[in-house]
Structure formats: C-alpha cells, structure tokens
Amino acid sequence: ESPYFGTGAHKVDKSSFDMISVLGQGSFGQVILVRKKDTGVLYAMKVLQKKNLVARRQVEHTRSERNVLEQMAGVPFIVNVRYAFQTHNKLYLVLDFAQGGELFFHLKKLGRFNQRAVQFYAAQMVLALENVHKLDVIYRDLKPENVLICLRPRDQQKLQTLAERAYEIATAKHASGEAGPTRPAAVVTREEEK
C-alpha cells in the first residue's frame, strides 16, 4: 500500500479510526461511520475503490470533489472534509458526520413537511448557496438525498436571524430583474436540537 496523506495538521490513515457501521453503499464505494481513536469524534468516512473510479472515468471528478470540499472548509452549512488519505487500492475522505441523516429519508418517512419545517430547511439551503456562491463554486446535484441534517446545539445561534436573512436573499433582485440566487450547489443543512 502506498503512503497516506492528510489534510489536517497530523497525518492519519485507516488505523487512526474505529469502524462502527456502514452508513451507505454506492457504485464507487461506501460511507462508514467511524470514530477517531485519539479524540473519540465521530466522522463519516467515504471509501472509494480506485479501480471503480478508473473504470467509470471518474478520477478527475473525484479529485475535483476533494479539492472543492477542501476549499469549502469552514463554510457554514457545508460538510467539512477533515482528512484525506489513500492506499494502493482505495481513496478515503473523512467528513463531518451529520447525525440526522438525509433530508430525503425524513421527507419519505413523513410524506411532507409542515410549513415551519419547509421554511427552516429552505432558509438554511439559501444561506448555504449564498456561502458557496461567494467562493464561485457551482454544483448541480442539489436534491434531498444530498442534503444532510445535523443536530448540534452550537448551530442554534445561526438560526436566530435565519428566516429574516433568507427572506432578504430570496427577494433580492438581480440586475436582470430575476429574484434570488440562480446557481445550484451541494449543501448540508443543520437542524436545531429539539
């Protein structure tokens, strides 16, 4: 196996984490819930099979995904990549773990959201889009399966002026007269703890 590389101050590899459970399975690999051994922090580890990426001509796309995630470090409402490393056969991206799961799961379970929930999630997505667009990043795969819910008390501060700010953004007029932001981007929302 080839040497690993890390994006943080300390180099890590697969042995730095305890594997807990599989969160999801895709055509290129899987996402695993892991706990970092030295800190006890939970993360989502995206494990990609290199042979699958090469066979499906996704090497540049994957490289781009990693670079964009690193560029998004610290952007509110966006999953942060904490570590990245590789072996001879696999690539690993260690990301923030969103405890609430996919928005799609909750929407499917409930059938539809009440008005307050719709306003809450829509406002957060608008704020996320605004932050992403400030970095000139465009991502065209915004859908409920790619929006994650995170339950963290520290995010409650951000929610105090959320609806007011989202309303300002959504009703802003561009020079062309079109309302609101028009470019799509991948986002992660965070829900207030109840």
Tab-separated table of C-alpha atoms in Angstrom:
chain	number	residue	atom	x	y	z
A	1	GLU	CA	0.000	0.000	0.000
A	2	SER	CA	1.199	3.462	-0.867
A	3	PRO	CA	1.831	6.183	1.702
A	4	TYR	CA	-1.093	8.159	3.010
A	5	PHE	CA	-1.527	11.895	3.021
A	6	GLY	CA	-3.617	14.041	5.309
A	7	THR	CA	-5.321	17.414	5.061
A	8	GLY	CA	-5.029	18.202	8.768
A	9	ALA	CA	-2.024	19.084	10.886
A	10	HIS	CA	-1.499	15.405	11.785
A	11	LYS	CA	-1.206	12.599	9.262
A	12	VAL	CA	-3.767	9.850	9.613
A	13	ASP	CA	-4.565	6.545	7.977
A	14	LYS	CA	-7.268	3.898	8.282
A	15	SER	CA	-5.772	2.631	11.548
A	16	SER	CA	-6.477	6.044	13.135
A	17	PHE	CA	-10.191	5.173	13.183
A	18	ASP	CA	-12.503	2.544	14.659
A	19	MET	CA	-15.069	1.369	12.111
A	20	ILE	CA	-18.590	1.421	13.620
A	21	SER	CA	-21.110	0.729	10.849
A	22	VAL	CA	-21.843	1.187	7.155
A	23	LEU	CA	-23.967	4.293	6.550
A	24	GLY	CA	-24.398	3.862	2.814
A	25	GLN	CA	-23.275	1.953	-0.242
A	26	GLY	CA	-22.764	3.365	-3.742
A	27	SER	CA	-21.386	2.285	-7.080
A	28	PHE	CA	-17.901	3.636	-6.326
A	29	GLY	CA	-17.610	2.600	-2.683
A	30	GLN	CA	-19.243	3.083	0.688
A	31	VAL	CA	-19.642	5.534	3.553
A	32	ILE	CA	-18.755	4.230	7.004
A	33	LEU	CA	-19.428	5.718	10.429
A	34	VAL	CA	-16.056	5.870	12.194
A	35	ARG	CA	-14.672	7.138	15.494
A	36	LYS	CA	-11.225	8.738	15.579
A	37	LYS	CA	-9.259	6.790	18.177
A	38	ASP	CA	-7.363	9.677	19.771
A	39	THR	CA	-10.312	12.091	20.087
A	40	GLY	CA	-13.451	9.928	20.092
A	41	VAL	CA	-15.028	12.202	17.451
A	42	LEU	CA	-17.469	10.576	15.014
A	43	TYR	CA	-16.951	11.049	11.266
A	44	ALA	CA	-18.349	9.720	8.008
A	45	MET	CA	-15.559	8.002	6.081
A	46	LYS	CA	-16.126	7.842	2.331
A	47	VAL	CA	-14.157	4.873	0.952
A	48	LEU	CA	-13.746	4.793	-2.829
A	49	GLN	CA	-12.371	1.877	-4.826
A	50	LYS	CA	-9.734	3.216	-7.241
A	51	LYS	CA	-10.437	0.516	-9.831
A	52	ASN	CA	-14.123	1.551	-9.958
A	53	LEU	CA	-13.181	5.211	-10.396
A	54	VAL	CA	-10.800	4.387	-13.231
A	55	ALA	CA	-13.247	2.005	-14.930
A	56	ARG	CA	-16.003	4.619	-14.865
A	57	ARG	CA	-13.703	7.503	-15.763
A	58	GLN	CA	-14.343	9.331	-12.510
A	59	VAL	CA	-10.752	10.033	-11.450
A	60	GLU	CA	-10.808	13.754	-12.334
A	61	HIS	CA	-14.322	14.135	-10.913
A	62	THR	CA	-13.176	12.600	-7.613
A	63	ARG	CA	-10.048	14.756	-7.499
A	64	SER	CA	-12.236	17.801	-8.123
A	65	GLU	CA	-14.680	16.742	-5.373
A	66	ARG	CA	-11.854	16.517	-2.851
A	67	ASN	CA	-10.437	19.901	-3.879
A	68	VAL	CA	-13.835	21.593	-3.674
A	69	LEU	CA	-14.546	20.054	-0.263
A	70	GLU	CA	-11.205	21.350	0.999
A	71	GLN	CA	-11.983	24.798	-0.447
A	72	MET	CA	-15.281	24.747	1.477
A	73	ALA	CA	-13.554	24.254	4.850
A	74	GLY	CA	-15.358	26.308	7.467
A	75	VAL	CA	-18.222	27.363	5.181
A	76	PRO	CA	-21.444	27.336	7.227
A	77	PHE	CA	-23.944	24.570	6.416
A	78	ILE	CA	-21.428	22.593	4.319
A	79	VAL	CA	-19.877	19.242	5.220
A	80	ASN	CA	-16.193	19.709	6.008
A	81	VAL	CA	-13.551	17.249	4.864
A	82	ARG	CA	-11.321	16.637	7.881
A	83	TYR	CA	-8.830	14.140	6.481
A	84	ALA	CA	-7.967	12.564	3.151
A	85	PHE	CA	-5.595	9.678	2.548
A	86	GLN	CA	-5.128	6.724	0.247
A	87	THR	CA	-3.816	3.200	-0.059
A	88	HIS	CA	-2.839	1.351	-3.218
A	89	ASN	CA	-6.471	0.312	-3.876
A	90	LYS	CA	-8.632	2.892	-2.094
A	91	LEU	CA	-9.207	6.601	-1.516
A	92	TYR	CA	-10.530	7.841	1.819
A	93	LEU	CA	-12.318	11.107	2.567
A	94	VAL	CA	-13.139	11.627	6.239
A	95	LEU	CA	-16.033	14.074	6.560
A	96	ASP	CA	-18.180	15.602	9.283
A	97	PHE	CA	-20.843	13.165	10.426
A	98	ALA	CA	-24.403	14.518	10.151
A	99	GLN	CA	-26.377	12.632	12.813
A	100	GLY	CA	-29.786	13.369	11.348
A	101	GLY	CA	-29.204	11.581	8.041
A	102	GLU	CA	-30.541	12.589	4.640
A	103	LEU	CA	-33.366	15.075	4.193
A	104	PHE	CA	-34.772	12.556	1.695
A	105	PHE	CA	-35.179	9.939	4.466
A	106	HIS	CA	-37.229	12.330	6.606
A	107	LEU	CA	-39.309	13.528	3.671
A	108	LYS	CA	-40.064	9.954	2.630
A	109	LYS	CA	-40.962	8.988	6.194
A	110	LEU	CA	-43.270	11.976	6.775
A	111	GLY	CA	-44.654	12.328	3.257
A	112	ARG	CA	-44.383	16.097	3.505
A	113	PHE	CA	-43.144	18.724	5.939
A	114	ASN	CA	-45.239	21.325	7.694
A	115	GLN	CA	-44.771	24.956	6.696
A	116	ARG	CA	-42.390	25.751	9.563
A	117	ALA	CA	-40.081	22.856	8.645
A	118	VAL	CA	-40.124	23.848	4.963
A	119	GLN	CA	-39.195	27.426	5.857
A	120	PHE	CA	-36.458	26.201	8.183
A	121	TYR	CA	-34.784	23.898	5.652
A	122	ALA	CA	-35.283	26.252	2.708
A	123	ALA	CA	-33.732	29.131	4.645
A	124	GLN	CA	-30.681	27.064	5.501
A	125	MET	CA	-30.247	25.921	1.909
A	126	VAL	CA	-30.460	29.507	0.696
A	127	LEU	CA	-27.772	30.529	3.188
A	128	ALA	CA	-25.603	27.590	2.143
A	129	LEU	CA	-25.998	28.528	-1.520
A	130	GLU	CA	-25.072	32.107	-0.762
A	131	ASN	CA	-21.890	30.983	1.026
A	132	VAL	CA	-20.925	28.537	-1.724
A	133	HIS	CA	-21.504	31.099	-4.465
A	134	LYS	CA	-19.230	33.577	-2.715
A	135	LEU	CA	-16.464	31.066	-3.490
A	136	ASP	CA	-17.585	30.776	-7.149
A	137	VAL	CA	-18.430	27.093	-6.779
A	138	ILE	CA	-21.262	25.605	-8.805
A	139	TYR	CA	-22.656	22.153	-8.021
A	140	ARG	CA	-25.666	20.869	-9.903
A	141	ASP	CA	-26.744	17.946	-7.777
A	142	LEU	CA	-28.877	19.657	-5.153
A	143	LYS	CA	-31.563	17.162	-4.144
A	144	PRO	CA	-32.986	15.785	-0.878
A	145	GLU	CA	-30.579	12.813	-0.989
A	146	ASN	CA	-27.632	15.231	-0.856
A	147	VAL	CA	-28.939	17.412	1.957
A	148	LEU	CA	-27.969	16.144	5.391
A	149	ILE	CA	-29.465	17.005	8.757
A	150	CYS	CA	-27.060	17.718	11.587
A	151	LEU	CA	-28.191	18.016	15.189
A	152	ARG	CA	-25.784	20.321	17.008
A	153	PRO	CA	-26.643	22.797	19.780
A	154	ARG	CA	-23.948	25.262	18.648
A	155	ASP	CA	-25.889	25.836	15.439
A	156	GLN	CA	-28.818	27.386	17.313
A	157	GLN	CA	-27.094	30.794	17.248
A	158	LYS	CA	-27.133	30.711	13.459
A	159	LEU	CA	-30.868	30.142	13.448
A	160	GLN	CA	-31.844	33.338	15.268
A	161	THR	CA	-31.783	35.504	12.151
A	162	LEU	CA	-32.059	32.689	9.634
A	163	ALA	CA	-35.572	33.286	8.319
A	164	GLU	CA	-35.071	37.043	8.126
A	165	ARG	CA	-31.802	36.711	6.187
A	166	ALA	CA	-33.213	34.048	3.863
A	167	TYR	CA	-36.152	36.308	3.057
A	168	GLU	CA	-33.764	39.141	2.153
A	169	ILE	CA	-31.771	36.851	-0.139
A	170	ALA	CA	-34.786	35.246	-1.764
A	171	THR	CA	-36.420	38.582	-2.565
A	172	ALA	CA	-33.263	40.365	-3.727
A	173	LYS	CA	-33.410	41.474	-7.347
A	174	HIS	CA	-30.534	40.916	-9.741
A	175	ALA	CA	-29.759	43.430	-12.472
A	176	SER	CA	-31.714	41.223	-14.880
A	177	GLY	CA	-34.788	41.515	-12.649
A	178	GLU	CA	-34.758	37.841	-11.653
A	179	ALA	CA	-35.360	37.143	-7.987
A	180	GLY	CA	-32.909	35.293	-5.771
A	181	PRO	CA	-29.809	33.245	-6.417
A	182	THR	CA	-29.873	31.090	-9.530
A	183	ARG	CA	-26.814	28.831	-9.302
A	184	PRO	CA	-27.185	25.363	-7.682
A	185	ALA	CA	-24.701	23.909	-5.171
A	186	ALA	CA	-24.302	20.961	-2.837
A	187	VAL	CA	-25.272	21.841	0.704
A	188	VAL	CA	-25.707	20.332	4.105
A	189	THR	CA	-28.303	21.770	6.430
A	190	ARG	CA	-28.261	21.601	10.164
A	191	GLU	CA	-31.416	21.299	12.218
A	192	GLU	CA	-31.903	22.860	15.629
A	193	GLU	CA	-31.894	20.396	18.522
A	194	LYS	CA	-35.354	19.808	19.922
